[in-house]
Amino acid sequence: MLYPQQNEVRNLFDLSGIWDFQIDPHGAGEAAGWSGGLPDAQPIAVPGSWNEQYGDLRDYLGLAWYARSFCIPAAWQGSRVRLRVGSAVYRAEVWINGHKVGDHDGGHLPFEFDITDHLRWDHENHLAISVENELKPTRVPPGNVGGGAFALMGSYPAASYDFFPYAGIHRPVYLYSVPQQHIEDVTVTTEIDGSTGQVRVVVAQSGSGGSCHLHLKDDASSLETAVEFDGSRAEAILDVANARLWSPADPHLYQLTVSLIDDGLHVDRYRLDIGIRTVAVKGDHILLNGEPIFLKGFGRHEDFAVSGRGLNLPLMVKDYGLLKWIGANSYRTSHYPYSEEEMRMADREGILIIDESPAVGLFFESSDDDIATRLDLCKTQMRELIRRDKNHPSVIMWSVANEPFPPDMMRRFASHEPLPVDPKTTRFFEELIRLTRDLDPSRLVTLVGIHGTPNDWHALTDVVCINRYYGWYSQGGQLDQGLALLTRELDALHSALGKPVMICEFGADTIPGAHAEPAELWSEEYQVLMLEGYLDAADARPFMAGMHIWNFADFKTGQGNRRVGGYNYKGVFTRDRRPKMAAHMLKKRWNA
Ligand code: GCB
């Protein structure tokens, strides 16, 4: 799914701004004709989470309506017009001038509808989008689950995950035009052969016939080729001599221009920046462009005061500056896909991404039908994620889930030996991972495991990714004991699975300004010691492929008796991006 763009052929109109808004707790709005106008609207910012904009809506996750008007310039006539929503959490339904044009389930991923046939060209048009984020066990991520590990979390609202279940339209809403015959999709994959970069481009168009012109250029080179469409598909390989490869050290981008030509006319055009690079796993290493790379960085969240989970561009620029300052080369989009603007920034700044699906907190204590429903949702979200992010050189690995809970989770928490698991649950991940590899054989695939995750699940992945909190949730205040267990487990995992291992989360809640000598839980000193201990353990093990600290910055959670003030304080930066002591330690260590 192409990111919308303005160019010589296509038009783009950003509908971000102040919209009308009204909650609909009893679901009466549709019958009452709210798709044509809201009876008692209040203003709301799009993008943004409603929970942050109105105090009395902080915990409201039910149905709400967004509405606004727009006019379409006459110059767009003759084109197809699409409405594209970057993300609405969780379920959205869209109306144009009172006609329902479509719906979408699952947050954090874009959806779009062709609205041409419902537009008024000589009049204002009315757009209404209803959104709800009810927490339900059958959704992905699930909510309101109750029992087992979820009871332990005891969060209000009852999410099955440790971040605030922000609701609303979180990313820009665009109108854009495409010609009647247009480029529908472009897929770019790259290989390296000696000093030549092979760029394989597959173009899909809405119609058939005609030809496709490709132009790939950077400051030093310019390559062009033309290929006939075979039906609606065209494919070509461009060989870039002396290719300048994309990497964190040199995030070099080439610009690819795709033109659709019919009857000698340029009917459509699309430009995208691409990077030439390869990713693989060999032995105990992740290879980028054939060379081992160690991932240094964080798990993060899209989270900030007032904007909530809404796209916040100044914050994004600030965060990339801090990632550079501290010497990180990567992060994971824990625990859902981040904005497309983030992915473009990662391409440009040379940050490697583990791109995670919204599947956090999956569980198996439910009927076979419910498990099958959840698997279908996970598959749909992987399809939508790959369709969106497949062309980003920054994305090197897909994460199909964070901390799925095996059955008998509590017994597993207590055990320090790997326990066997019901093969039915393994088949769930087999299917999901197989689909992911089929959709994109060019990247790595993982799932991120909690303590007690069966080795059968890790065996399905390219990199063994684990989250560990020895010294915090267990062995709290007894770091030496915690580290002894950690190192024992790392060695055991590696000898059982024979693959690179990466810790995707480790960290300690740290109240900024809390100090203790000797170090103790919640103090800045303890966070420093714990992170150093884990990093030393990884340095001593050549099979370790990366270390991602939990978390980049403090972030909002539900209310719970382990979350002071409704925050997770494991950030090395505060929520307003001030460095804790640990940030200075990491800066020295990662820049050394
Ligand atoms: C985890 C989760 C993450 C939590 C973190 C914590 O294992 O993956 O979402 O925020 O632990 O701080 O408890």
Coordinates of C-alpha atoms and ligand atoms in Angstrom, one line a residue:
M1 CA 0.0 0.0 0.0
L2 CA 1.7 3.2 -1.2
Y3 CA 2.1 6.2 1.0
P4 CA 0.0 8.9 -0.6
Q5 CA 2.0 11.6 -2.4
Q6 CA 1.6 14.8 -4.3
N7 CA 3.4 14.9 -7.7
E8 CA 2.9 16.0 -11.3
V9 CA -0.1 13.6 -11.7
R10 CA -1.4 12.9 -8.2
N11 CA -3.0 15.3 -5.7
L12 CA -2.9 15.2 -1.9
F13 CA -5.0 17.0 0.7
D14 CA -4.3 16.6 4.4
L15 CA -7.5 16.7 6.5
S16 CA -5.6 16.9 9.8
G17 CA -6.9 19.7 12.0
I18 CA -9.8 20.4 14.3
W19 CA -12.7 18.2 13.7
D20 CA -16.2 17.8 15.3
F21 CA -16.4 15.1 17.9
Q22 CA -19.1 13.4 20.0
I23 CA -19.1 10.3 22.0
D24 CA -21.9 7.8 21.4
P25 CA -21.9 5.5 24.5
H26 CA -25.3 3.9 23.6
G27 CA -24.5 3.4 19.9
A28 CA -27.5 5.6 18.9
G29 CA -25.7 7.8 16.5
E30 CA -26.0 5.7 13.3
A31 CA -29.8 5.5 13.6
A32 CA -30.0 9.1 14.5
G33 CA -28.2 10.2 11.4
W34 CA -25.0 11.3 12.9
S35 CA -23.2 10.4 9.7
G36 CA -24.7 13.6 8.3
G37 CA -23.7 15.8 11.3
L38 CA -23.2 15.7 15.1
P39 CA -26.0 17.2 17.2
D40 CA -23.8 18.3 20.1
A41 CA -20.2 18.3 18.9
Q42 CA -17.1 19.4 20.7
P43 CA -13.8 20.2 19.0
I44 CA -11.0 17.6 18.8
A45 CA -7.6 17.5 17.2
V46 CA -6.8 14.9 14.5
P47 CA -4.4 13.3 14.8
G48 CA -4.5 12.7 18.6
S49 CA -6.0 10.4 21.2
W50 CA -9.3 11.6 22.7
N51 CA -8.3 10.2 26.1
E52 CA -5.7 13.0 26.5
Q53 CA -7.8 15.9 25.1
Y54 CA -10.7 15.7 27.5
G55 CA -10.3 14.7 31.2
D56 CA -13.7 13.1 31.4
L57 CA -12.8 10.9 28.4
R58 CA -9.6 9.5 29.9
D59 CA -10.9 6.0 30.4
Y60 CA -13.6 6.1 27.7
L61 CA -13.1 3.5 25.1
G62 CA -16.6 3.2 23.6
L63 CA -18.0 4.5 20.4
A64 CA -17.2 8.1 19.3
W65 CA -17.8 10.1 16.1
Y66 CA -15.5 12.4 14.2
A67 CA -16.8 14.7 11.5
R68 CA -15.7 17.5 9.2
S69 CA -16.5 19.0 5.8
F70 CA -14.2 19.5 2.8
C71 CA -14.4 20.7 -0.7
I72 CA -12.7 19.0 -3.7
P73 CA -11.0 21.3 -6.2
A74 CA -12.4 21.1 -9.7
A75 CA -8.9 20.2 -11.0
W76 CA -9.3 16.8 -9.4
Q77 CA -12.3 15.9 -11.7
G78 CA -11.7 12.9 -13.9
S79 CA -9.4 11.2 -11.2
R80 CA -10.3 8.6 -8.7
V81 CA -10.4 10.1 -5.2
R82 CA -9.4 8.0 -2.1
L83 CA -9.8 8.7 1.6
R84 CA -6.9 7.3 3.6
V85 CA -6.8 7.0 7.4
G86 CA -3.3 6.4 8.8
S87 CA -4.5 4.7 11.9
A88 CA -7.8 4.6 13.9
V89 CA -7.8 2.5 17.1
Y90 CA -9.5 0.0 17.1
R91 CA -12.5 -0.2 14.8
A92 CA -13.6 2.5 12.4
E93 CA -16.5 3.0 10.1
V94 CA -16.4 5.8 7.4
W95 CA -19.3 7.7 5.8
I96 CA -19.2 10.3 3.0
N97 CA -22.2 12.4 2.6
G98 CA -24.2 9.9 4.6
H99 CA -23.1 6.8 2.5
K100 CA -21.2 4.2 4.4
V101 CA -18.0 3.6 2.4
G102 CA -16.2 1.0 4.5
D103 CA -14.9 -0.1 7.8
H104 CA -11.6 -1.3 9.3
D105 CA -10.7 -3.4 12.3
G106 CA -7.4 -3.3 14.1
G107 CA -5.5 -0.1 15.0
H108 CA -2.1 1.2 13.9
L109 CA -2.4 0.3 10.2
P110 CA -3.7 2.4 7.4
F111 CA -6.9 1.8 5.4
E112 CA -8.4 3.6 2.5
F113 CA -11.5 3.7 0.4
D114 CA -12.3 5.0 -3.1
I115 CA -15.0 7.6 -2.5
T116 CA -15.2 9.1 -6.0
D117 CA -18.8 7.9 -6.6
H118 CA -20.1 9.6 -3.4
L119 CA -18.5 13.0 -3.9
R120 CA -20.2 16.3 -4.6
W121 CA -18.1 18.4 -6.9
D122 CA -20.2 21.6 -6.6
H123 CA -20.8 21.5 -2.9
E124 CA -19.2 20.8 0.5
N125 CA -18.8 17.2 1.3
H126 CA -19.4 15.7 4.7
L127 CA -17.0 13.1 6.2
A128 CA -17.9 11.1 9.4
I129 CA -15.7 8.5 11.0
S130 CA -16.9 6.5 14.0
V131 CA -14.2 4.9 16.1
E132 CA -14.3 2.6 19.1
N133 CA -11.7 0.8 21.1
E134 CA -13.6 -1.6 23.3
L135 CA -11.3 -4.1 25.0
K136 CA -12.4 -7.6 24.1
P137 CA -10.7 -11.0 24.5
T138 CA -11.4 -11.8 20.9
R139 CA -9.5 -8.8 19.5
V140 CA -5.8 -8.4 18.7
P141 CA -4.5 -7.2 21.0
P142 CA -7.0 -8.8 23.4
G143 CA -8.4 -6.9 26.4
N144 CA -10.7 -7.6 29.3
V145 CA -9.3 -11.1 29.5
G146 CA -9.1 -11.7 33.3
G147 CA -7.5 -14.6 35.1
G148 CA -3.9 -16.0 35.0
A149 CA -1.1 -13.6 34.1
F150 CA -3.7 -10.9 33.2
A151 CA -5.0 -10.9 36.8
L152 CA -1.5 -10.2 37.9
M153 CA -1.3 -7.1 35.7
G154 CA -4.4 -5.7 37.3
S155 CA -4.7 -2.7 35.1
Y156 CA -7.5 -0.2 34.7
P157 CA -8.7 0.1 31.9
A158 CA -8.4 -3.7 31.5
A159 CA -5.9 -3.9 28.7
S160 CA -3.9 -7.2 28.4
Y161 CA -0.8 -5.1 27.9
D162 CA 1.3 -2.6 29.8
F163 CA 0.5 0.6 27.9
F164 CA -2.4 2.9 27.9
P165 CA -5.1 1.8 25.5
Y166 CA -5.3 5.2 23.7
A167 CA -8.3 5.5 21.3
G168 CA -9.0 7.7 18.4
I169 CA -7.7 8.8 15.0
H170 CA -4.0 8.7 15.6
R171 CA -2.5 9.5 12.3
P172 CA -3.3 11.9 9.4
V173 CA -6.4 11.5 7.3
Y174 CA -5.6 12.2 3.6
L175 CA -7.7 12.7 0.5
Y176 CA -5.7 11.9 -2.6
S177 CA -6.3 11.5 -6.2
V178 CA -5.0 8.9 -8.7
P179 CA -5.6 8.8 -12.4
Q180 CA -8.3 6.3 -13.7
Q181 CA -5.5 4.1 -14.9
H182 CA -2.9 4.2 -12.1
I183 CA 0.0 2.5 -10.3
E184 CA -1.5 0.4 -7.6
D185 CA 1.6 -0.9 -5.9
V186 CA 5.3 -1.0 -6.1
T187 CA 7.5 -3.7 -4.5
V188 CA 11.2 -3.3 -4.3
T189 CA 13.7 -5.9 -3.1
T190 CA 17.5 -5.7 -3.3
E191 CA 20.4 -8.1 -3.7
I192 CA 24.1 -7.6 -3.8
D193 CA 26.4 -9.2 -6.2
G194 CA 30.0 -8.1 -5.7
S195 CA 29.9 -4.4 -6.0
T196 CA 26.7 -4.4 -8.0
G197 CA 23.4 -3.7 -6.3
Q198 CA 20.4 -5.5 -8.0
V199 CA 17.2 -3.7 -7.5
R200 CA 14.2 -5.8 -8.4
V201 CA 11.0 -3.7 -8.9
V202 CA 7.6 -5.2 -9.3
V203 CA 4.8 -2.8 -10.4
A204 CA 1.1 -3.5 -10.2
Q205 CA -1.4 -1.2 -12.0
S206 CA -5.1 -0.9 -11.9
G207 CA -5.7 -1.6 -15.6
S208 CA -3.6 -3.6 -18.0
G209 CA -1.3 -3.0 -20.9
G210 CA 1.0 -0.1 -21.6
S211 CA 4.6 0.0 -20.3
C212 CA 6.4 0.9 -17.1
H213 CA 9.3 3.3 -17.1
L214 CA 11.7 3.1 -14.2
H215 CA 14.3 5.7 -13.3
L216 CA 16.7 5.1 -10.4
K217 CA 19.1 7.8 -9.4
D218 CA 21.3 9.4 -6.8
D219 CA 23.9 12.1 -7.0
A220 CA 26.4 9.8 -8.7
S221 CA 24.3 7.6 -10.9
S222 CA 21.2 7.5 -13.1
L223 CA 19.7 4.3 -14.5
E224 CA 16.6 4.0 -16.7
T225 CA 14.7 1.1 -18.1
A226 CA 11.3 0.4 -19.7
V227 CA 9.3 -2.8 -19.5
E228 CA 6.0 -3.8 -21.0
F229 CA 3.2 -4.7 -18.6
D230 CA 2.2 -8.4 -18.6
G231 CA -1.5 -7.8 -17.8
S232 CA -1.4 -5.6 -14.7
R233 CA 2.1 -6.6 -13.6
A234 CA 5.5 -5.4 -14.7
E235 CA 8.8 -6.5 -13.4
A236 CA 12.4 -5.4 -14.0
I237 CA 15.8 -5.6 -12.4
L238 CA 18.1 -2.6 -12.3
D239 CA 21.8 -3.4 -11.9
V240 CA 23.5 -0.5 -10.0
A241 CA 27.3 -0.7 -10.6
N242 CA 29.4 0.3 -7.6
A243 CA 26.2 0.5 -5.5
R244 CA 26.4 2.6 -2.4
L245 CA 24.8 0.3 0.2
W246 CA 22.3 1.4 2.8
S247 CA 23.5 0.9 6.4
P248 CA 23.2 2.8 9.7
A249 CA 26.7 4.2 9.0
D250 CA 25.7 5.4 5.6
P251 CA 21.9 5.4 5.1
H252 CA 22.2 6.1 1.5
L253 CA 18.9 6.3 -0.5
Y254 CA 18.3 6.2 -4.2
Q255 CA 15.2 7.8 -5.7
L256 CA 13.1 5.5 -7.8
T257 CA 10.6 7.0 -10.1
V258 CA 7.9 4.7 -11.6
S259 CA 6.0 6.0 -14.6
L260 CA 3.0 4.3 -16.2
I261 CA 2.9 4.9 -19.9
D262 CA -0.1 4.2 -22.1
D263 CA -0.5 5.3 -25.7
G264 CA 2.7 7.3 -25.4
L265 CA 1.3 9.3 -22.5
H266 CA 2.7 9.4 -18.9
V267 CA -0.6 8.5 -17.2
D268 CA 0.7 8.0 -13.6
R269 CA 3.8 8.4 -11.6
Y270 CA 5.1 7.4 -8.2
R271 CA 8.4 8.2 -6.5
L272 CA 9.9 6.4 -3.6
D273 CA 13.2 6.4 -1.8
I274 CA 14.9 3.0 -1.7
G275 CA 18.0 1.6 0.0
I276 CA 20.1 -1.2 -1.4
R277 CA 20.9 -3.7 1.3
T278 CA 20.5 -7.3 2.3
V279 CA 19.6 -9.0 5.7
A280 CA 20.4 -12.5 6.7
V281 CA 21.2 -14.8 9.6
K282 CA 24.3 -16.9 9.4
G283 CA 25.4 -19.0 12.4
D284 CA 25.1 -16.8 15.4
H285 CA 25.0 -13.5 13.6
I286 CA 22.6 -11.1 12.0
L287 CA 24.2 -10.0 8.8
L288 CA 23.6 -6.6 7.2
N289 CA 25.1 -6.5 3.7
G290 CA 27.0 -9.6 4.5
E291 CA 28.6 -8.2 7.7
P292 CA 27.6 -9.0 11.3
I293 CA 25.7 -6.3 13.0
F294 CA 24.9 -5.9 16.7
L295 CA 21.6 -4.2 17.4
K296 CA 21.9 -1.5 20.1
G297 CA 18.8 0.4 21.0
F298 CA 15.4 0.3 22.6
G299 CA 11.9 -0.8 22.8
R300 CA 9.8 2.3 22.5
H301 CA 6.2 3.5 22.5
E302 CA 4.3 6.1 20.5
D303 CA 3.4 8.1 23.6
F304 CA 3.4 11.6 24.8
A305 CA 1.5 14.0 27.1
V306 CA -1.6 15.5 25.5
S307 CA -1.0 14.1 22.0
G308 CA -1.3 10.6 23.4
R309 CA -0.6 8.1 20.6
G310 CA -1.3 10.7 18.0
L311 CA 1.4 11.5 15.4
N312 CA 3.7 14.1 16.9
L313 CA 6.3 15.2 14.4
P314 CA 8.4 17.5 16.6
L315 CA 8.6 14.6 19.1
M316 CA 9.7 12.2 16.4
V317 CA 12.5 14.5 15.3
K318 CA 13.6 15.0 18.9
D319 CA 13.6 11.2 19.5
Y320 CA 15.7 10.5 16.4
G321 CA 18.1 13.2 17.6
L322 CA 18.3 11.4 21.0
L323 CA 18.7 8.0 19.4
K324 CA 21.8 9.4 17.5
W325 CA 23.1 11.2 20.6
I326 CA 23.0 8.1 22.7
G327 CA 24.6 5.9 19.9
A328 CA 21.7 3.6 19.2
N329 CA 21.4 1.9 15.8
S330 CA 17.9 0.3 16.1
Y331 CA 14.6 0.0 17.9
R332 CA 11.6 -2.3 17.9
T333 CA 8.1 -0.8 17.2
S334 CA 6.9 -2.3 20.5
H335 CA 4.0 -3.3 20.6
Y336 CA 2.3 -2.2 17.3
P337 CA 3.3 -0.7 14.0
Y338 CA 4.5 2.9 14.3
S339 CA 3.6 5.6 11.9
E340 CA 4.7 5.6 8.3
E341 CA 6.4 8.9 9.0
E342 CA 8.6 7.1 11.6
M343 CA 9.5 4.4 9.1
R344 CA 10.5 7.0 6.5
M345 CA 12.6 8.8 9.1
A346 CA 14.3 5.5 10.0
D347 CA 15.2 5.0 6.3
R348 CA 16.7 8.4 6.1
E349 CA 18.5 8.4 9.5
G350 CA 19.8 4.8 9.3
I351 CA 18.0 3.2 12.2
L352 CA 17.3 -0.5 11.9
I353 CA 13.7 -1.5 12.8
I354 CA 12.2 -4.6 14.2
D355 CA 8.7 -4.1 13.0
E356 CA 6.1 -5.5 15.3
S357 CA 2.5 -6.5 14.7
P358 CA -0.2 -5.3 17.2
A359 CA -0.3 -8.9 18.6
V360 CA 0.7 -8.3 22.2
G361 CA -0.6 -10.4 25.1
L362 CA -2.0 -13.3 23.0
F363 CA -3.3 -16.2 25.1
F364 CA -4.6 -19.7 24.6
E365 CA -7.0 -20.4 27.4
S366 CA -10.0 -20.1 25.2
S367 CA -12.2 -22.1 22.8
D368 CA -10.7 -23.4 19.6
D369 CA -13.0 -21.0 17.7
D370 CA -11.7 -18.0 19.6
I371 CA -8.1 -19.1 19.0
A372 CA -8.9 -19.5 15.3
T373 CA -10.4 -16.0 15.2
R374 CA -7.3 -14.5 16.9
L375 CA -5.0 -16.3 14.4
D376 CA -7.0 -14.9 11.5
L377 CA -6.7 -11.4 13.0
C378 CA -3.0 -11.8 13.5
K379 CA -2.6 -12.9 9.9
T380 CA -4.6 -10.0 8.6
Q381 CA -2.5 -7.6 10.6
M382 CA 0.8 -9.2 9.3
R383 CA -0.6 -8.9 5.7
E384 CA -1.4 -5.2 6.2
L385 CA 1.9 -4.5 8.0
I386 CA 4.0 -6.1 5.2
R387 CA 1.9 -4.4 2.5
R388 CA 2.6 -1.1 4.2
D389 CA 6.3 -1.4 5.2
K390 CA 7.8 -3.8 2.6
N391 CA 9.8 -1.2 0.8
H392 CA 11.6 0.3 3.9
P393 CA 15.3 -0.6 4.0
S394 CA 15.3 0.2 7.7
V395 CA 12.9 -2.7 8.4
I396 CA 15.1 -5.8 8.8
M397 CA 12.9 -8.1 10.9
W398 CA 9.2 -8.7 11.5
S399 CA 8.0 -9.5 15.0
V400 CA 4.7 -11.5 14.8
A401 CA 4.0 -11.1 18.5
N402 CA 5.2 -9.8 21.8
E403 CA 5.0 -12.1 24.8
P404 CA 2.3 -14.5 23.8
F405 CA 1.4 -16.3 27.0
P406 CA 1.7 -20.1 26.7
P407 CA -0.9 -22.1 28.5
D408 CA 0.2 -22.8 32.1
M409 CA 2.0 -19.5 32.1
M410 CA 2.2 -19.3 35.9
R411 CA 4.0 -22.7 36.2
R412 CA 6.4 -21.5 33.6
F413 CA 7.2 -18.3 35.3
A414 CA 8.4 -20.2 38.3
S415 CA 10.5 -22.7 36.4
H416 CA 14.1 -22.2 35.3
E417 CA 14.0 -25.1 32.9
P418 CA 12.3 -25.1 29.5
L419 CA 8.9 -27.0 29.7
P420 CA 7.2 -28.8 26.9
V421 CA 4.1 -27.1 25.4
D422 CA 0.8 -28.2 23.8
P423 CA 1.7 -28.6 20.1
K424 CA -1.6 -26.9 19.1
T425 CA -0.1 -23.6 20.3
T426 CA 3.1 -24.2 18.3
R427 CA 1.0 -24.7 15.2
F428 CA -0.5 -21.2 15.7
F429 CA 2.9 -19.6 15.4
E430 CA 4.0 -22.0 12.7
E431 CA 1.1 -20.8 10.5
L432 CA 1.7 -17.1 11.3
I433 CA 5.4 -17.3 10.7
R434 CA 5.0 -19.3 7.5
L435 CA 2.6 -16.7 6.2
T436 CA 5.1 -13.9 7.1
R437 CA 8.0 -15.6 5.3
D438 CA 5.8 -16.3 2.3
L439 CA 4.8 -12.7 2.1
D440 CA 8.3 -11.4 2.5
P441 CA 11.2 -13.9 2.1
S442 CA 13.7 -11.0 2.1
R443 CA 13.6 -10.2 5.9
L444 CA 14.0 -12.0 9.2
V445 CA 11.1 -13.1 11.3
T446 CA 10.9 -13.4 15.1
L447 CA 8.5 -13.5 18.0
V448 CA 9.5 -11.9 21.3
G449 CA 9.2 -14.3 24.2
I450 CA 8.5 -13.8 27.9
H451 CA 10.2 -15.9 30.6
G452 CA 8.8 -19.4 30.1
T453 CA 8.3 -19.2 26.4
P454 CA 8.6 -22.7 25.0
N455 CA 11.7 -23.4 23.0
D456 CA 9.4 -25.0 20.3
W457 CA 8.2 -21.4 19.6
H458 CA 11.7 -19.9 19.5
A459 CA 12.8 -22.7 17.2
L460 CA 10.4 -21.3 14.5
T461 CA 12.2 -17.9 14.3
D462 CA 15.4 -16.6 12.8
V463 CA 16.6 -14.8 16.0
V464 CA 15.7 -15.9 19.5
C465 CA 14.2 -12.7 20.9
I466 CA 13.5 -12.6 24.6
N467 CA 12.4 -10.1 27.3
R468 CA 14.0 -10.6 30.7
Y469 CA 13.6 -8.9 34.1
Y470 CA 15.9 -10.8 36.4
G471 CA 16.8 -8.3 39.1
W472 CA 13.5 -6.5 38.8
Y473 CA 10.4 -8.6 38.7
S474 CA 12.3 -11.5 40.2
Q475 CA 15.5 -11.2 42.3
G476 CA 14.6 -7.6 42.8
G477 CA 17.4 -5.8 44.6
Q478 CA 19.6 -8.9 44.2
L479 CA 21.2 -8.1 40.9
D480 CA 24.1 -10.6 41.3
Q481 CA 21.6 -13.4 41.7
G482 CA 19.6 -12.1 38.8
L483 CA 22.6 -11.8 36.5
A484 CA 23.7 -15.4 37.4
L485 CA 20.3 -16.7 36.3
L486 CA 20.3 -14.6 33.2
T487 CA 23.7 -15.8 32.0
R488 CA 22.8 -19.4 32.7
E489 CA 19.6 -19.0 30.7
L490 CA 21.3 -17.2 27.8
D491 CA 23.9 -20.0 27.5
A492 CA 21.1 -22.7 27.7
L493 CA 19.0 -21.0 25.1
H494 CA 21.9 -20.7 22.7
S495 CA 23.0 -24.3 23.1
A496 CA 19.4 -25.6 22.7
L497 CA 18.5 -23.4 19.7
G498 CA 21.9 -22.7 18.0
K499 CA 20.8 -19.2 16.7
P500 CA 21.6 -15.6 17.4
V501 CA 20.0 -14.4 20.7
M502 CA 18.8 -11.0 21.4
I503 CA 17.3 -9.4 24.5
C504 CA 14.5 -7.2 23.3
E505 CA 13.6 -5.9 26.8
F506 CA 15.4 -5.5 30.1
G507 CA 15.2 -2.7 32.5
A508 CA 14.2 -1.3 35.9
D509 CA 11.6 1.3 36.8
T510 CA 13.5 4.4 37.8
I511 CA 12.0 7.5 39.4
P512 CA 14.0 10.4 38.0
G513 CA 15.9 12.1 40.8
A514 CA 15.7 9.1 43.2
H515 CA 19.2 8.2 44.3
A516 CA 20.6 5.5 46.6
E517 CA 24.1 4.4 47.7
P518 CA 24.2 1.4 47.8
A519 CA 21.9 1.2 44.8
E520 CA 18.3 0.1 45.4
L521 CA 15.2 -0.6 43.4
W522 CA 13.7 2.5 41.7
S523 CA 16.9 4.6 42.0
E524 CA 18.9 5.9 39.1
E525 CA 21.9 4.0 40.4
Y526 CA 20.1 0.7 40.2
Q527 CA 19.0 1.3 36.7
V528 CA 22.6 2.0 35.7
L529 CA 23.9 -1.1 37.4
M530 CA 21.2 -3.4 36.0
L531 CA 21.6 -2.2 32.4
E532 CA 25.4 -2.4 32.7
G533 CA 25.2 -5.9 34.1
Y534 CA 23.0 -7.1 31.2
L535 CA 25.2 -5.4 28.6
D536 CA 28.3 -6.9 30.1
A537 CA 26.7 -10.4 30.0
A538 CA 25.9 -9.9 26.3
D539 CA 29.4 -8.6 25.5
A540 CA 30.9 -11.8 26.9
R541 CA 28.7 -13.9 24.6
P542 CA 29.6 -13.9 20.9
F543 CA 26.2 -15.4 20.0
M544 CA 24.4 -12.3 21.3
A545 CA 23.1 -10.3 18.3
G546 CA 21.5 -7.3 20.0
M547 CA 20.4 -5.6 23.2
H548 CA 17.3 -3.4 23.3
I549 CA 16.7 -1.7 26.6
W550 CA 13.2 -1.3 28.0
N551 CA 12.3 1.5 27.5
F552 CA 13.5 4.5 25.5
A553 CA 11.3 6.9 27.6
D554 CA 8.8 6.7 30.5
F555 CA 5.3 6.1 29.1
K556 CA 1.7 6.1 30.2
T557 CA 0.0 2.8 31.3
G558 CA -3.3 2.0 32.8
Q559 CA -3.7 2.4 36.6
G560 CA -2.3 -0.4 38.6
N561 CA -0.5 -1.0 41.9
R562 CA 2.8 -1.5 40.1
R563 CA 2.5 1.7 38.0
V564 CA 3.1 4.8 40.1
G565 CA 0.9 7.6 38.8
G566 CA -0.1 5.4 35.8
Y567 CA 3.4 5.4 34.3
N568 CA 6.0 2.8 33.4
Y569 CA 9.2 4.4 34.6
K570 CA 11.7 2.1 32.8
G571 CA 12.7 4.9 30.4
V572 CA 16.3 6.0 30.2
F573 CA 14.7 9.3 29.3
T574 CA 11.8 10.8 31.2
R575 CA 8.5 11.2 29.3
D576 CA 9.5 14.7 28.5
R577 CA 12.8 13.4 27.2
R578 CA 15.3 14.4 29.9
P579 CA 18.1 12.0 30.3
K580 CA 18.4 9.8 33.5
M581 CA 21.8 8.8 34.7
A582 CA 21.5 5.6 32.6
A583 CA 21.2 7.7 29.4
H584 CA 24.7 9.2 30.0
M585 CA 26.1 5.8 30.8
L586 CA 24.7 4.4 27.5
K587 CA 25.9 7.4 25.5
K588 CA 29.5 6.7 26.7
R589 CA 29.3 3.0 26.2
W590 CA 27.5 3.0 22.8
N591 CA 29.7 5.7 21.3
A592 CA 33.0 4.2 22.5
Ligands
GCB1 C1 7.2 -6.7 29.3 C2 6.3 -6.2 28.3 C3 6.2 -4.7 28.2 C4 6.1 -4.1 29.6 C5 7.4 -4.5 30.4 C6 7.4 -4.0 31.8 O1 7.6 -7.8 29.3 O2 6.6 -6.7 27.0 O3 5.1 -4.3 27.5 O4 6.0 -2.7 29.7 O5 7.5 -5.9 30.4 O6 7.9 -3.0 32.1 O7 6.8 -4.7 32.7

